[in-house]
Amino acid sequence: EPEVTQTPSHQVTQMGQEVILRCVPISNHLYFYWYRQILGQKVEFLVSFYNNEISEKSEIFDDQFSVERPDGSNFTLKIRSTKLEDSAMYFCASSEERGYTGELFFGEGSRLTVL
Amino acid sequence: AQKVTQAQTEISVVEKEDVTLDCVYETRDTTYYLFWYKQPPSGELVFLIRRNSFDEQNEISGRYSWNFQKSTSSFNFTITASQVVDSAVYFCALRMNTGFQKLVFGTGTRLLVSP
């Protein structure tokens, strides 16, 4: 069964460092998303991406964050200068369509720890 | 604004007990979708069910059942004859008919099933 894959599964970094989280969405999917879950809290929407541009973003997704689809398969989330509060589990998701039939498939998450 | 409330932060049951997880949502839209996801200790988000606002039929899938009541804006989830493997955090989520599949999650209910 096709799945969304994320790397790394866990990354530890120092405050102020740049981090790139990578995702390989399901191959025929067109819509891509990043969500974040701070430990023990709810899952929060960060950004959606379609047709090589951001379609929607939340207040969390400030100038420190960027997303990119550098080639036909990867979808990345970059945090330019990490802060302690960026420590969280980051989930990538993709969907084939936008409407009701466009079910969201989540990856297993990348845990980011900022020291 | 859209909001999902899961008032139960943690529920503990003994194996074979039935348990109901509550979910109350708020939205002004007439068309929307409701979801339940399971997050086991390994951290991934596992899709359980999707229900649209026009379909108030209750659904049963094995030991799982869902009770959708528009009149009370609730979408409750019942596990019958719970098992230890059901131990996880369960999230209820809401999505509008418009937009790019942005899910609004509740804060989750941690279910602990002991032998």
Coordinates of C-alpha atoms in Angstrom, one line a residue:
Chain A
E1 CA 0.0 0.0 0.0
P2 CA 1.4 3.4 -0.9
E3 CA 2.5 5.5 2.0
V4 CA 3.9 8.9 2.9
T5 CA 7.5 8.6 4.1
Q6 CA 9.3 11.1 6.3
T7 CA 13.0 11.5 7.2
P8 CA 14.6 11.8 9.6
S9 CA 12.4 10.1 12.2
H10 CA 14.2 12.1 14.9
Q11 CA 16.5 15.1 14.7
V12 CA 18.2 16.9 17.6
T13 CA 19.6 20.3 16.8
Q14 CA 20.9 23.3 18.6
M15 CA 18.9 26.5 18.9
G16 CA 19.6 28.8 15.9
Q17 CA 20.5 26.0 13.5
E18 CA 18.6 25.4 10.3
V19 CA 16.7 22.2 9.9
I20 CA 15.2 20.5 6.9
L21 CA 12.5 17.9 7.3
R22 CA 11.9 15.7 4.2
C23 CA 8.8 14.0 3.0
V24 CA 8.0 11.8 0.0
P25 CA 4.3 12.0 -0.6
I26 CA 2.3 9.3 -2.4
S27 CA 3.3 9.5 -6.0
N28 CA 0.1 10.5 -7.7
H29 CA -0.9 13.0 -5.0
L30 CA -1.2 16.7 -5.8
Y31 CA -1.8 18.3 -2.5
F32 CA 0.8 18.4 0.3
Y33 CA 0.6 19.5 3.9
W34 CA 2.7 20.0 7.0
Y35 CA 1.2 19.7 10.5
R36 CA 2.8 20.0 13.9
Q37 CA 2.2 18.4 17.2
I38 CA 4.0 19.8 20.3
L39 CA 4.5 17.0 22.8
G40 CA 1.2 16.1 24.5
Q41 CA -0.8 18.7 22.6
K42 CA -3.1 18.7 19.6
V43 CA -2.1 18.4 16.0
E44 CA -2.0 21.8 14.3
F45 CA -2.1 22.8 10.7
L46 CA 1.0 24.6 9.4
V47 CA 0.8 24.8 5.6
S48 CA -0.7 23.4 2.5
F49 CA 1.0 23.3 -0.9
Y50 CA -0.4 22.8 -4.4
N51 CA 0.9 23.5 -7.9
N52 CA 4.3 24.6 -6.6
E53 CA 3.0 27.2 -4.3
I54 CA 1.6 27.7 -0.8
S55 CA -2.2 27.6 -0.9
E56 CA -2.8 28.2 2.8
K57 CA -0.8 28.7 5.9
S58 CA -1.4 29.2 9.6
E59 CA -0.2 31.9 12.0
I60 CA 2.4 29.4 13.2
F61 CA 4.0 29.4 9.7
D62 CA 6.0 32.6 10.0
D63 CA 9.0 33.8 8.1
Q64 CA 11.3 31.2 9.8
F65 CA 9.4 28.4 7.9
S66 CA 9.5 27.6 4.2
V67 CA 8.4 24.7 2.1
E68 CA 9.6 23.5 -1.2
R69 CA 9.1 20.7 -3.7
P70 CA 12.6 20.6 -5.1
D71 CA 12.0 17.7 -7.5
G72 CA 9.1 15.5 -8.5
S73 CA 9.1 13.4 -5.4
N74 CA 10.3 15.3 -2.3
F75 CA 8.4 17.9 -0.2
T76 CA 10.5 19.7 2.4
L77 CA 9.9 21.9 5.4
K78 CA 12.8 24.2 6.4
I79 CA 13.1 26.0 9.6
R80 CA 15.7 28.7 9.2
S81 CA 16.7 29.4 12.7
T82 CA 15.2 27.0 15.2
K83 CA 13.9 28.0 18.5
L84 CA 13.2 25.9 21.6
E85 CA 9.5 26.1 21.0
D86 CA 9.9 24.5 17.6
S87 CA 10.5 21.2 19.3
A88 CA 7.6 19.1 18.2
M89 CA 6.5 16.2 16.0
Y90 CA 6.1 17.3 12.4
F91 CA 3.7 15.4 10.2
C92 CA 3.7 15.5 6.4
A93 CA 0.5 14.6 4.6
S94 CA -0.7 14.3 1.0
S95 CA -3.9 13.9 -0.8
E96 CA -4.9 13.1 -4.4
E97 CA -7.8 15.5 -4.5
R98 CA -9.1 18.5 -2.6
G99 CA -12.7 17.5 -2.2
Y100 CA -14.5 15.0 -0.1
T101 CA -12.9 12.1 -1.8
G102 CA -9.4 13.5 -1.2
E103 CA -8.5 11.6 1.9
L104 CA -5.4 12.9 3.8
F105 CA -2.6 10.4 4.2
F106 CA -0.2 11.1 7.0
G107 CA 3.4 10.1 7.3
E108 CA 4.8 8.7 10.6
G109 CA 6.2 12.0 11.7
S110 CA 9.6 13.6 12.3
R111 CA 10.4 14.4 15.8
L112 CA 12.4 17.6 16.2
T113 CA 14.2 18.4 19.4
V114 CA 15.8 21.8 19.8
L115 CA 18.3 22.2 22.6
Chain B
A1 CA -14.4 29.8 13.5
Q2 CA -14.1 26.1 13.6
K3 CA -13.4 24.3 16.8
V4 CA -13.3 20.7 18.1
T5 CA -13.6 19.9 21.8
Q6 CA -12.6 16.6 23.3
A7 CA -13.4 17.2 27.0
Q8 CA -12.0 13.8 28.2
T9 CA -8.3 14.2 28.5
E10 CA -7.7 10.6 29.7
I11 CA -9.8 7.5 30.2
S12 CA -8.7 4.3 31.9
V13 CA -10.7 1.1 31.4
V14 CA -10.1 -2.6 32.0
E15 CA -10.0 -4.9 29.0
K16 CA -13.4 -5.9 27.6
E17 CA -15.1 -2.8 28.9
D18 CA -16.9 -0.6 26.4
V19 CA -15.7 3.0 26.2
T20 CA -17.1 6.1 24.5
L21 CA -14.9 9.0 23.5
D22 CA -16.7 12.3 23.1
C23 CA -16.3 14.9 20.4
V24 CA -18.1 18.2 20.1
Y25 CA -17.5 20.5 17.2
E26 CA -18.4 24.0 16.2
T27 CA -18.7 25.4 12.7
R28 CA -20.9 27.8 10.8
D29 CA -20.6 25.8 7.6
T30 CA -23.4 23.6 6.4
T31 CA -21.1 21.2 4.7
Y32 CA -18.2 19.8 6.6
Y33 CA -16.4 16.5 7.3
L34 CA -15.6 14.9 10.6
F35 CA -12.7 12.5 11.2
W36 CA -11.3 10.3 13.9
Y37 CA -7.6 9.4 14.0
K38 CA -5.7 7.1 16.3
Q39 CA -2.2 7.9 17.5
P40 CA -0.6 4.8 19.1
P41 CA 2.5 5.1 21.3
S42 CA 4.7 4.9 18.1
G43 CA 3.4 8.3 17.1
E44 CA 1.9 8.0 13.7
L45 CA -1.6 9.2 12.9
V46 CA -3.9 6.4 11.8
F47 CA -7.1 7.3 9.9
L48 CA -10.2 5.6 11.4
I49 CA -13.2 7.2 9.8
R50 CA -14.6 10.1 7.8
R51 CA -18.1 11.3 7.9
N52 CA -19.7 14.2 6.0
S53 CA -22.3 16.5 7.4
F54 CA -25.1 15.1 5.3
D55 CA -24.7 11.6 6.4
E56 CA -26.0 11.1 9.9
Q57 CA -26.1 7.4 9.7
N58 CA -24.2 5.7 12.5
E59 CA -21.4 3.5 11.4
I60 CA -20.1 0.3 12.8
S61 CA -16.8 -1.3 11.9
G62 CA -16.0 -4.4 14.0
R63 CA -15.6 -3.2 17.6
Y64 CA -15.7 0.4 16.6
S65 CA -18.9 2.5 16.2
W66 CA -19.5 6.1 15.6
N67 CA -22.6 8.2 16.6
F68 CA -23.0 11.4 14.6
Q69 CA -25.7 13.8 15.9
K70 CA -25.9 17.1 14.1
S71 CA -28.5 18.4 16.6
T72 CA -25.9 18.3 19.4
S73 CA -22.9 18.8 17.1
S74 CA -21.3 15.6 18.4
F75 CA -19.5 12.8 16.8
N76 CA -18.8 10.2 19.5
F77 CA -16.7 7.1 19.1
T78 CA -17.4 3.9 21.0
I79 CA -15.0 1.0 21.3
T80 CA -16.8 -2.2 22.3
A81 CA -14.9 -4.9 24.3
S82 CA -11.8 -2.8 24.5
Q83 CA -8.4 -4.4 24.2
V84 CA -4.9 -3.5 25.3
V85 CA -4.0 -2.7 21.7
D86 CA -6.6 0.1 21.7
S87 CA -4.4 2.1 24.1
A88 CA -3.6 5.3 22.2
V89 CA -4.5 8.9 21.9
Y90 CA -7.6 9.4 19.8
F91 CA -8.2 12.7 17.9
C92 CA -11.4 14.0 16.5
A93 CA -11.0 16.5 13.6
L94 CA -13.1 18.8 11.5
R95 CA -12.6 19.9 7.9
M96 CA -14.6 22.4 5.9
N97 CA -15.9 21.8 2.4
T98 CA -13.7 24.6 1.1
G99 CA -10.0 25.1 1.4
F100 CA -7.2 22.7 1.0
Q101 CA -8.0 20.0 3.4
K102 CA -7.0 21.9 6.5
L103 CA -8.0 19.8 9.4
V104 CA -8.8 21.3 12.8
F105 CA -8.0 18.8 15.5
G106 CA -9.3 18.4 19.0
T107 CA -6.9 18.1 21.9
G108 CA -7.2 14.3 21.9
T109 CA -8.3 11.7 24.5
R110 CA -5.7 9.3 25.8
L111 CA -7.2 5.9 26.3
L112 CA -5.5 3.4 28.6
V113 CA -6.7 -0.1 28.5
S114 CA -5.3 -2.4 31.2
P115 CA -5.4 -6.2 31.2

